XYZ file of N, CA and C in Angstrom:
660
model
N 21.124 47.616 159.976
C 22.219 47.091 160.799
C 23.295 48.157 160.954
N 23.667 48.465 162.167
C 24.719 49.460 162.406
C 26.063 48.821 162.117
N 26.956 49.448 161.332
C 28.250 48.850 161.016
C 29.100 48.685 162.259
N 29.903 47.629 162.283
C 30.798 47.373 163.412
C 31.873 48.438 163.474
N 32.489 48.640 164.657
C 33.535 49.648 164.779
C 34.626 49.479 163.749
N 34.989 48.184 163.431
C 36.043 47.959 162.453
C 35.629 48.436 161.070
N 34.295 48.282 160.754
C 33.823 48.646 159.435
C 33.662 50.147 159.286
N 33.474 50.829 160.389
C 33.283 52.289 160.334
C 34.596 53.008 160.143
N 35.678 52.457 160.693
C 36.932 53.205 160.580
C 38.148 52.322 160.623
N 38.048 51.058 160.150
C 39.214 50.199 160.172
C 39.492 49.693 161.563
N 40.789 49.497 161.877
C 41.182 49.025 163.199
C 40.893 50.090 164.236
N 41.101 49.712 165.501
C 40.804 50.657 166.579
C 41.639 51.916 166.450
N 42.941 51.751 166.144
C 43.829 52.905 165.953
C 44.674 52.622 164.711
N 44.128 52.888 163.526
C 44.760 52.442 162.295
C 45.835 53.357 161.740
N 45.862 54.623 162.139
C 46.741 55.581 161.483
C 48.207 55.251 161.753
N 48.928 54.853 160.706
C 50.341 54.545 160.850
C 51.154 55.833 160.688
N 52.263 55.905 161.368
C 53.143 57.062 161.300
C 54.562 56.560 161.497
N 55.575 57.383 161.161
C 56.956 56.953 161.357
C 57.249 56.497 162.786
N 56.565 57.084 163.764
C 56.797 56.723 165.155
C 55.800 55.685 165.646
N 54.989 55.132 164.732
C 54.004 54.135 165.136
C 52.611 54.732 165.161
N 51.631 53.910 165.512
C 50.255 54.372 165.614
C 50.124 55.338 166.792
N 49.047 56.117 166.842
C 48.839 56.999 168.004
C 48.882 56.248 169.325
N 48.324 55.043 169.357
C 48.346 54.255 170.592
C 49.764 53.857 170.961
N 50.560 53.455 169.981
C 51.961 53.098 170.249
C 52.740 54.310 170.736
N 52.461 55.471 170.152
C 53.133 56.695 170.602
C 52.753 57.029 172.038
N 51.452 56.940 172.345
C 51.012 57.241 173.706
C 51.618 56.262 174.701
N 51.690 54.983 174.337
C 52.277 53.981 175.231
C 53.730 54.303 175.519
N 54.461 54.743 174.495
C 55.864 55.114 174.699
C 55.980 56.348 175.597
N 55.125 57.358 175.368
C 55.155 58.553 176.217
C 54.774 58.199 177.657
N 53.822 57.284 177.798
C 53.391 56.835 179.137
C 54.540 56.179 179.883
N 55.257 55.266 179.225
C 56.371 54.587 179.870
C 57.506 55.572 180.178
N 57.778 56.484 179.258
C 58.809 57.493 179.515
C 58.439 58.349 180.722
N 57.184 58.759 180.786
C 56.730 59.610 181.894
C 56.820 58.868 183.219
N 56.478 57.603 183.234
C 56.506 56.811 184.461
C 57.934 56.640 184.984
N 58.893 56.496 184.084
C 60.259 56.178 184.511
C 61.174 57.396 184.622
N 60.818 58.498 183.983
C 61.663 59.696 184.038
C 61.472 60.427 185.355
N 62.555 60.877 186.002
C 62.408 61.652 187.234
C 61.875 63.056 186.989
N 62.044 63.570 185.788
C 61.603 64.922 185.447
C 60.220 64.883 184.802
N 59.597 66.053 184.683
C 58.315 66.165 183.989
C 58.605 66.340 182.500
N 58.093 65.455 181.675
C 58.342 65.496 180.244
C 57.307 66.373 179.537
N 57.577 66.771 178.300
C 56.611 67.608 177.574
C 55.268 66.910 177.413
N 54.202 67.672 177.521
C 52.855 67.125 177.353
C 52.588 66.841 175.884
N 51.696 65.900 175.627
C 51.300 65.559 174.254
C 49.784 65.706 174.164
N 49.354 66.940 174.284
C 47.919 67.242 174.376
C 47.191 66.896 173.087
N 47.793 67.185 171.944
C 47.124 66.915 170.670
C 46.937 65.412 170.467
N 47.970 64.633 170.776
C 47.870 63.185 170.642
C 46.797 62.629 171.575
N 46.774 63.134 172.802
C 45.794 62.664 173.775
C 44.374 63.017 173.328
N 44.201 64.224 172.799
C 42.886 64.640 172.316
C 42.420 63.758 171.166
N 43.334 63.428 170.257
C 42.998 62.562 169.123
C 42.541 61.189 169.592
N 43.267 60.618 170.551
C 42.917 59.298 171.061
C 41.576 59.314 171.803
N 41.361 60.335 172.615
C 40.115 60.421 173.368
C 38.916 60.589 172.432
N 39.108 61.356 171.372
C 38.024 61.529 170.409
C 37.725 60.215 169.695
N 38.768 59.471 169.362
C 38.585 58.175 168.713
C 37.908 57.193 169.666
N 38.297 57.222 170.939
C 37.662 56.355 171.932
C 36.165 56.662 172.057
N 35.850 57.950 172.047
C 34.443 58.354 172.167
C 33.631 57.802 170.997
N 34.159 57.934 169.788
C 33.440 57.462 168.610
C 33.310 55.935 168.616
N 34.363 55.241 169.028
C 34.300 53.780 169.104
C 33.293 53.334 170.155
N 33.260 54.022 171.303
C 32.324 53.671 172.373
C 30.880 53.874 171.912
N 30.637 54.951 171.171
C 29.291 55.203 170.652
C 28.874 54.107 169.678
N 29.815 53.680 168.827
C 29.510 52.611 167.873
C 29.201 51.306 168.597
N 29.970 51.019 169.646
C 29.748 49.797 170.421
C 28.374 49.820 171.074
N 27.986 50.963 171.640
C 26.684 51.057 172.292
C 25.537 50.870 171.300
N 25.698 51.407 170.085
C 24.674 51.227 169.059
C 24.534 49.761 168.673
N 25.656 49.085 168.523
C 25.631 47.678 168.147
C 25.054 46.807 169.249
N 25.394 47.126 170.494
C 24.882 46.336 171.623
C 23.362 46.458 171.716
N 22.815 47.591 171.311
C 21.377 47.798 171.396
C 20.627 47.401 170.129
N 21.347 46.931 169.111
C 20.719 46.539 167.853
C 20.305 45.069 167.931
N 18.999 44.769 167.848
C 18.540 43.373 167.963
C 19.002 42.483 166.818
N 19.414 43.080 165.702
C 19.843 42.275 164.554
C 21.324 41.890 164.621
N 22.017 42.333 165.659
C 23.439 42.001 165.802
C 23.592 40.517 166.088
N 24.424 39.842 165.304
C 24.613 38.400 165.445
C 25.522 38.079 166.629
N 25.564 36.788 166.982
C 26.411 36.346 168.094
C 27.885 36.571 167.774
N 28.249 36.325 166.512
C 29.647 36.547 166.112
C 30.022 38.020 166.243
N 29.102 38.898 165.875
C 29.368 40.331 165.994
C 29.447 40.749 167.453
N 28.661 40.107 168.340
C 28.741 40.407 169.765
C 30.128 40.064 170.312
N 30.711 38.975 169.811
C 32.069 38.602 170.242
C 33.065 39.653 169.788
N 32.893 40.122 168.553
C 33.773 41.180 168.045
C 33.602 42.463 168.866
N 32.366 42.753 169.247
C 32.102 43.943 170.073
C 32.822 43.835 171.418
N 32.780 42.641 172.013
C 33.457 42.431 173.295
C 34.951 42.656 173.162
N 35.545 42.211 172.048
C 36.982 42.399 171.829
C 37.317 43.885 171.686
N 36.481 44.601 170.936
C 36.700 46.041 170.767
C 36.553 46.761 172.102
N 35.541 46.377 172.879
C 35.312 47.014 174.175
C 36.470 46.746 175.131
N 37.027 45.534 175.071
C 38.199 45.217 175.899
C 39.383 46.096 175.530
N 39.582 46.292 174.226
C 40.682 47.143 173.770
C 40.454 48.599 174.187
N 39.210 49.045 174.124
C 38.889 50.405 174.553
C 39.241 50.600 176.023
N 38.902 49.614 176.865
C 39.206 49.719 178.289
C 40.710 49.710 178.528
N 41.438 48.946 177.725
C 42.906 48.921 177.862
C 43.496 50.292 177.554
N 42.994 50.920 176.495
C 43.494 52.244 176.122
C 43.121 53.269 177.189
N 41.916 53.164 177.742
C 41.498 54.084 178.806
C 42.411 53.967 180.013
N 42.830 52.739 180.344
C 43.746 52.541 181.463
C 45.062 53.268 181.219
N 45.605 53.148 179.994
C 46.870 53.815 179.667
C 46.709 55.327 179.767
N 45.602 55.842 179.244
C 45.359 57.290 179.295
C 45.273 57.773 180.739
N 44.497 57.051 181.577
C 44.353 57.457 182.976
C 45.690 57.404 183.710
N 46.452 56.341 183.481
C 47.740 56.200 184.157
C 48.705 57.300 183.721
N 48.696 57.628 182.441
C 49.563 58.696 181.925
C 49.224 60.034 182.581
N 47.929 60.351 182.629
C 47.502 61.622 183.222
C 47.810 61.654 184.717
N 47.555 60.555 185.418
C 47.818 60.506 186.860
C 49.300 60.623 187.169
N 50.143 60.013 186.325
C 51.590 60.115 186.531
C 52.050 61.560 186.411
N 51.562 62.257 185.395
C 51.918 63.667 185.238
C 51.385 64.495 186.405
N 50.155 64.203 186.840
C 49.565 64.948 187.946
C 50.365 64.738 189.228
N 50.822 63.518 189.467
C 51.632 63.231 190.655
C 52.911 64.059 190.652
N 53.583 64.112 189.510
C 54.831 64.877 189.420
C 54.560 66.372 189.572
N 53.509 66.844 188.939
C 53.199 68.275 189.004
C 52.918 68.703 190.434
N 52.193 67.893 191.181
C 51.905 68.231 192.575
C 53.155 68.104 193.447
N 53.974 67.119 193.170
C 55.199 66.935 193.961
C 56.175 68.085 193.754
N 56.273 68.565 192.519
C 57.224 69.639 192.203
C 56.512 70.960 191.895
N 55.347 71.160 192.466
C 54.518 72.317 192.117
C 55.258 73.636 192.279
N 55.934 73.813 193.404
C 56.610 75.098 193.632
C 57.791 75.274 192.677
N 58.479 74.192 192.385
C 59.572 74.245 191.409
C 59.025 74.602 190.029
N 57.878 74.045 189.682
C 57.264 74.319 188.386
C 56.913 75.796 188.258
N 56.356 76.372 189.309
C 55.916 77.773 189.245
C 57.083 78.756 189.177
N 58.284 78.304 189.532
C 59.449 79.202 189.500
C 60.385 78.900 188.330
N 60.000 77.949 187.479
C 60.864 77.553 186.365
C 60.092 77.697 185.055
N 60.452 78.705 184.284
C 59.728 78.992 183.038
C 59.900 77.875 182.018
N 61.068 77.245 181.996
C 61.311 76.193 181.003
C 60.423 74.984 181.258
N 60.262 74.606 182.519
C 59.406 73.472 182.852
C 57.960 73.787 182.502
N 57.546 75.037 182.687
C 56.158 75.411 182.397
C 55.817 75.239 180.928
N 56.817 75.364 180.045
C 56.556 75.187 178.615
C 56.199 73.738 178.281
N 56.510 72.804 179.180
C 56.207 71.380 178.929
C 54.801 71.014 179.372
N 54.114 71.923 180.037
C 52.797 71.617 180.592
C 51.695 72.222 179.739
N 50.510 71.646 179.870
C 49.333 72.243 179.237
C 48.869 73.412 180.105
N 47.965 74.218 179.578
C 47.448 75.358 180.340
C 46.768 74.884 181.622
N 46.010 73.798 181.532
C 45.321 73.274 182.719
C 46.334 72.776 183.753
N 47.408 72.144 183.301
C 48.435 71.657 184.219
C 49.159 72.819 184.903
N 49.430 73.882 184.165
C 50.082 75.053 184.772
C 49.184 75.678 185.833
N 47.892 75.790 185.536
C 46.952 76.345 186.516
C 46.894 75.473 187.764
N 46.882 74.170 187.576
C 46.824 73.256 188.721
C 48.090 73.370 189.557
N 49.238 73.453 188.907
C 50.497 73.584 189.638
C 50.512 74.873 190.461
N 50.021 75.959 189.873
C 49.996 77.237 190.570
C 49.079 77.178 191.792
N 47.892 76.612 191.630
C 46.951 76.505 192.752
C 47.503 75.587 193.838
N 48.082 74.479 193.436
C 48.618 73.524 194.420
C 49.775 74.138 195.196
N 50.653 74.864 194.502
C 51.783 75.513 195.180
C 51.286 76.559 196.171
N 50.266 77.309 195.785
C 49.722 78.347 196.668
C 49.101 77.728 197.919
N 48.337 76.665 197.744
C 47.711 75.996 198.892
C 48.770 75.401 199.811
N 49.798 74.782 199.229
C 50.869 74.181 200.030
C 51.633 75.245 200.811
N 51.932 76.370 200.157
C 52.626 77.465 200.841
C 51.802 77.977 202.026
N 50.513 78.124 201.821
C 49.652 78.596 202.905
C 49.631 77.600 204.061
N 49.599 76.320 203.724
C 49.599 75.287 204.765
C 50.898 75.328 205.572
N 52.038 75.406 204.878
C 53.326 75.454 205.574
C 53.436 76.698 206.453
N 52.928 77.829 205.939
C 53.028 79.070 206.702
C 52.187 78.989 207.976
N 50.951 78.528 207.849
C 50.073 78.455 209.015
C 50.507 77.375 209.999
N 51.114 76.309 209.516
C 51.495 75.195 210.380
C 52.833 75.414 211.067
N 53.805 76.010 210.345
C 55.178 76.075 210.872
C 55.804 77.454 210.724
N 55.832 77.963 209.504
C 56.678 79.111 209.194
C 56.332 80.366 209.985
N 55.066 80.590 210.289
C 54.701 81.806 211.010
C 55.243 81.815 212.440
N 55.637 80.642 212.936
C 56.185 80.549 214.295
C 57.695 80.686 214.327
N 58.328 80.761 213.143
C 59.786 80.853 213.078
C 60.235 82.309 212.984
N 61.509 82.564 213.303
C 62.049 83.923 213.112
C 61.913 84.357 211.661
N 61.855 85.657 211.432
C 61.609 86.208 210.105
C 62.585 85.674 209.064
N 63.869 85.559 209.441
C 64.874 85.128 208.481
C 64.713 83.662 208.079
N 63.980 82.912 208.860
C 63.812 81.480 208.570
C 62.382 81.140 208.143
N 61.565 82.137 207.950
C 60.150 81.905 207.650
C 59.852 81.979 206.161
N 60.768 81.484 205.355
C 60.580 81.515 203.903
C 60.931 80.158 203.302
N 60.242 79.811 202.226
C 60.502 78.535 201.565
C 61.593 78.637 200.504
N 61.949 79.852 200.114
C 62.931 80.005 199.046
C 64.324 80.326 199.563
N 64.576 80.079 200.858
C 65.918 80.289 201.398
C 66.875 79.241 200.834
N 68.129 79.627 200.612
C 69.140 78.688 200.121
C 70.397 78.784 200.975
N 70.315 78.441 202.264
C 71.502 78.494 203.120
C 72.523 77.442 202.716
N 73.789 77.715 203.012
C 74.854 76.784 202.671
C 74.717 75.499 203.479
N 75.077 74.384 202.840
C 75.126 73.063 203.479
C 73.765 72.585 203.993
N 72.698 73.166 203.474
C 71.349 72.756 203.881
C 70.553 72.409 202.617
N 69.855 71.279 202.604
C 69.061 70.932 201.414
C 68.048 72.018 201.091
N 67.800 72.281 199.822
C 66.832 73.329 199.440
C 65.427 72.984 199.913
N 64.647 74.020 200.217
C 63.278 73.829 200.671
C 62.349 73.423 199.528
N 62.716 73.787 198.309
C 61.894 73.472 197.140
C 62.368 72.153 196.534
N 61.483 71.184 196.436
C 61.831 69.879 195.880
C 61.959 69.963 194.369
N 63.076 69.457 193.851
C 63.334 69.444 192.415
C 63.526 68.006 191.935
N 63.269 67.748 190.666
C 63.508 66.403 190.127
C 64.983 66.022 190.243
N 65.246 64.782 190.600
C 66.618 64.283 190.731
C 67.042 63.653 189.410
N 67.692 64.446 188.570
C 68.087 63.960 187.256
C 69.291 63.027 187.294
N 69.907 62.896 188.453
C 71.046 61.967 188.567
C 70.568 60.533 188.796
N 69.270 60.347 188.961
C 68.731 59.014 189.212
C 68.944 58.120 187.995
N 69.414 56.886 188.204
C 69.651 55.992 187.061
C 68.346 55.479 186.461
N 68.336 55.315 185.148
C 67.166 54.798 184.434
C 67.631 53.780 183.395
N 66.761 52.847 183.080
C 67.020 51.912 181.992
C 66.529 52.525 180.697
N 67.371 52.485 179.667
C 66.984 53.026 178.364
C 67.114 51.949 177.295
N 66.251 52.044 176.312
C 66.274 51.140 175.160
C 66.472 51.990 173.915
N 67.560 51.762 173.197
C 67.866 52.565 172.017
C 66.952 52.173 170.864
N 66.255 53.157 170.294
C 65.377 52.927 169.156
C 66.114 53.068 167.832
N 67.348 53.561 167.904
C 68.188 53.720 166.726
C 69.640 53.851 167.206
N 70.548 53.921 166.271
C 71.939 54.153 166.655
C 72.055 55.561 167.220
N 72.592 55.687 168.428
C 72.618 56.973 169.130
C 74.022 57.571 169.159
N 74.101 58.896 169.273
C 75.414 59.534 169.424
C 76.088 59.052 170.703
N 77.406 59.047 170.691
C 78.157 58.634 171.879
C 77.870 59.589 173.040
N 77.675 59.030 174.219
C 77.426 59.841 175.410
C 78.551 59.624 176.405
N 78.801 60.658 177.198
C 79.867 60.610 178.200
C 79.264 60.343 179.564
N 79.751 59.298 180.247
C 79.258 58.927 181.567
C 79.941 59.746 182.653
N 79.360 59.802 183.858
C 79.950 60.607 184.944
C 81.379 60.229 185.297
N 81.761 58.960 185.107
C 83.123 58.542 185.452
C 84.126 58.818 184.337
N 83.670 59.463 183.258
C 84.556 59.802 182.159
C 84.532 58.811 181.020
N 83.964 57.646 181.234
C 83.881 56.649 180.165
C 82.823 57.063 179.144
N 82.919 56.514 177.955
C 81.941 56.814 176.906
C 81.091 55.587 176.625
N 79.891 55.831 176.094
C 78.950 54.759 175.818
C 78.389 54.931 174.418
N 78.558 53.873 173.620
C 77.972 53.834 172.282
C 76.775 52.886 172.316
N 75.669 53.325 171.772
C 74.451 52.513 171.793
C 73.951 52.278 170.381
N 73.886 51.006 169.995
C 73.295 50.622 168.733
C 71.791 50.413 168.934
N 71.061 50.299 167.855
C 69.624 50.053 167.933
C 69.350 48.760 168.691
N 68.437 48.830 169.661
C 68.092 47.658 170.462
C 68.913 47.520 171.733
N 69.935 48.349 171.888
C 70.808 48.271 173.062
C 70.063 48.778 174.304
N 70.231 48.092 175.438
C 69.621 48.494 176.709
C 70.724 48.819 177.704
N 70.639 49.973 178.345
C 71.676 50.413 179.283
C 71.040 51.009 180.530
N 71.821 51.048 181.593
C 71.429 51.704 182.840
C 72.364 52.888 183.049
N 71.816 54.096 182.951
C 72.625 55.308 183.033
C 71.860 56.383 183.797
N 72.574 57.404 184.315
C 71.864 58.530 184.943
C 70.961 59.222 183.922
N 69.791 59.647 184.361
C 68.838 60.264 183.442
C 69.413 61.501 182.767
N 70.199 62.289 183.510
C 70.745 63.522 182.949
C 71.606 63.263 181.712
N 72.200 62.071 181.618
C 73.078 61.745 180.490
C 72.276 61.551 179.205
N 71.066 61.030 179.329
C 70.271 60.678 178.139
C 69.014 61.540 178.007
N 68.929 62.599 178.778
C 67.730 63.445 178.759
C 67.405 63.939 177.359
N 68.412 64.399 176.633
C 68.177 64.915 175.284
C 67.825 63.802 174.303
N 68.387 62.614 174.508
C 68.057 61.481 173.634
C 66.588 61.088 173.804
N 66.106 61.150 175.045
C 64.693 60.866 175.305
C 63.818 61.922 174.641
N 64.218 63.177 174.756
C 63.436 64.277 174.181
C 63.356 64.163 172.660
N 64.421 63.673 172.039
C 64.437 63.546 170.570
C 63.807 62.244 170.088
N 63.442 61.355 171.026
C 62.825 60.092 170.631
C 63.795 59.060 170.134
N 65.090 59.235 170.419
C 66.095 58.271 169.983
C 66.188 57.064 170.925
N 65.757 57.252 172.166
C 65.699 56.159 173.127
C 64.365 56.230 173.859
N 63.986 55.132 174.486
C 62.802 55.102 175.335
C 63.186 54.527 176.684
N 62.467 54.917 177.723
C 62.730 54.408 179.054
C 61.930 53.130 179.275
N 62.550 52.174 179.943
C 61.908 50.883 180.179
C 62.054 50.486 181.641
């Protein structure tokens, strides 16, 4: 009899940590990525750990499904584990797609900003570079080659004209949930905001960017 996934390694994601299980951490990073206007740091090691665990759980499920000695009760347990596996896969796919959407939207900004590049994986940096190059070629062949030389560039910064390179709008308001007592922050109107654990506020992202990076708040 092949042991059930729970018997082979405990719960689906059993490793507890100060910040929660790997799945809880990924869920928090996923929600932060979805709600933040900027591209947040990648969590490649965490993602690799979860994907490896999913692979092992899926293999165990397939072995049990093909074992004729598996009881009806164990089949129900297998279905529950498989449902949880699919839920985790959805979170992983959504997290990756959210990052990919931002990287493609801000590809040219990413390629010209060294600090943002440090938040990406090697594969994400390569994708941003290729996407920016293809987009530049498309703009040049479609429009820019027909314009005067002084106006045929994407990196022009004329006065009173929006920049040609799209950048994240950090002034966009976001809802935050304080995971602990946070340092006082100064709002754009000069007022100050104190946040206790559990407090939910609506503030510009730029005000709480560092709190998000340190894990003191989460976006909701």
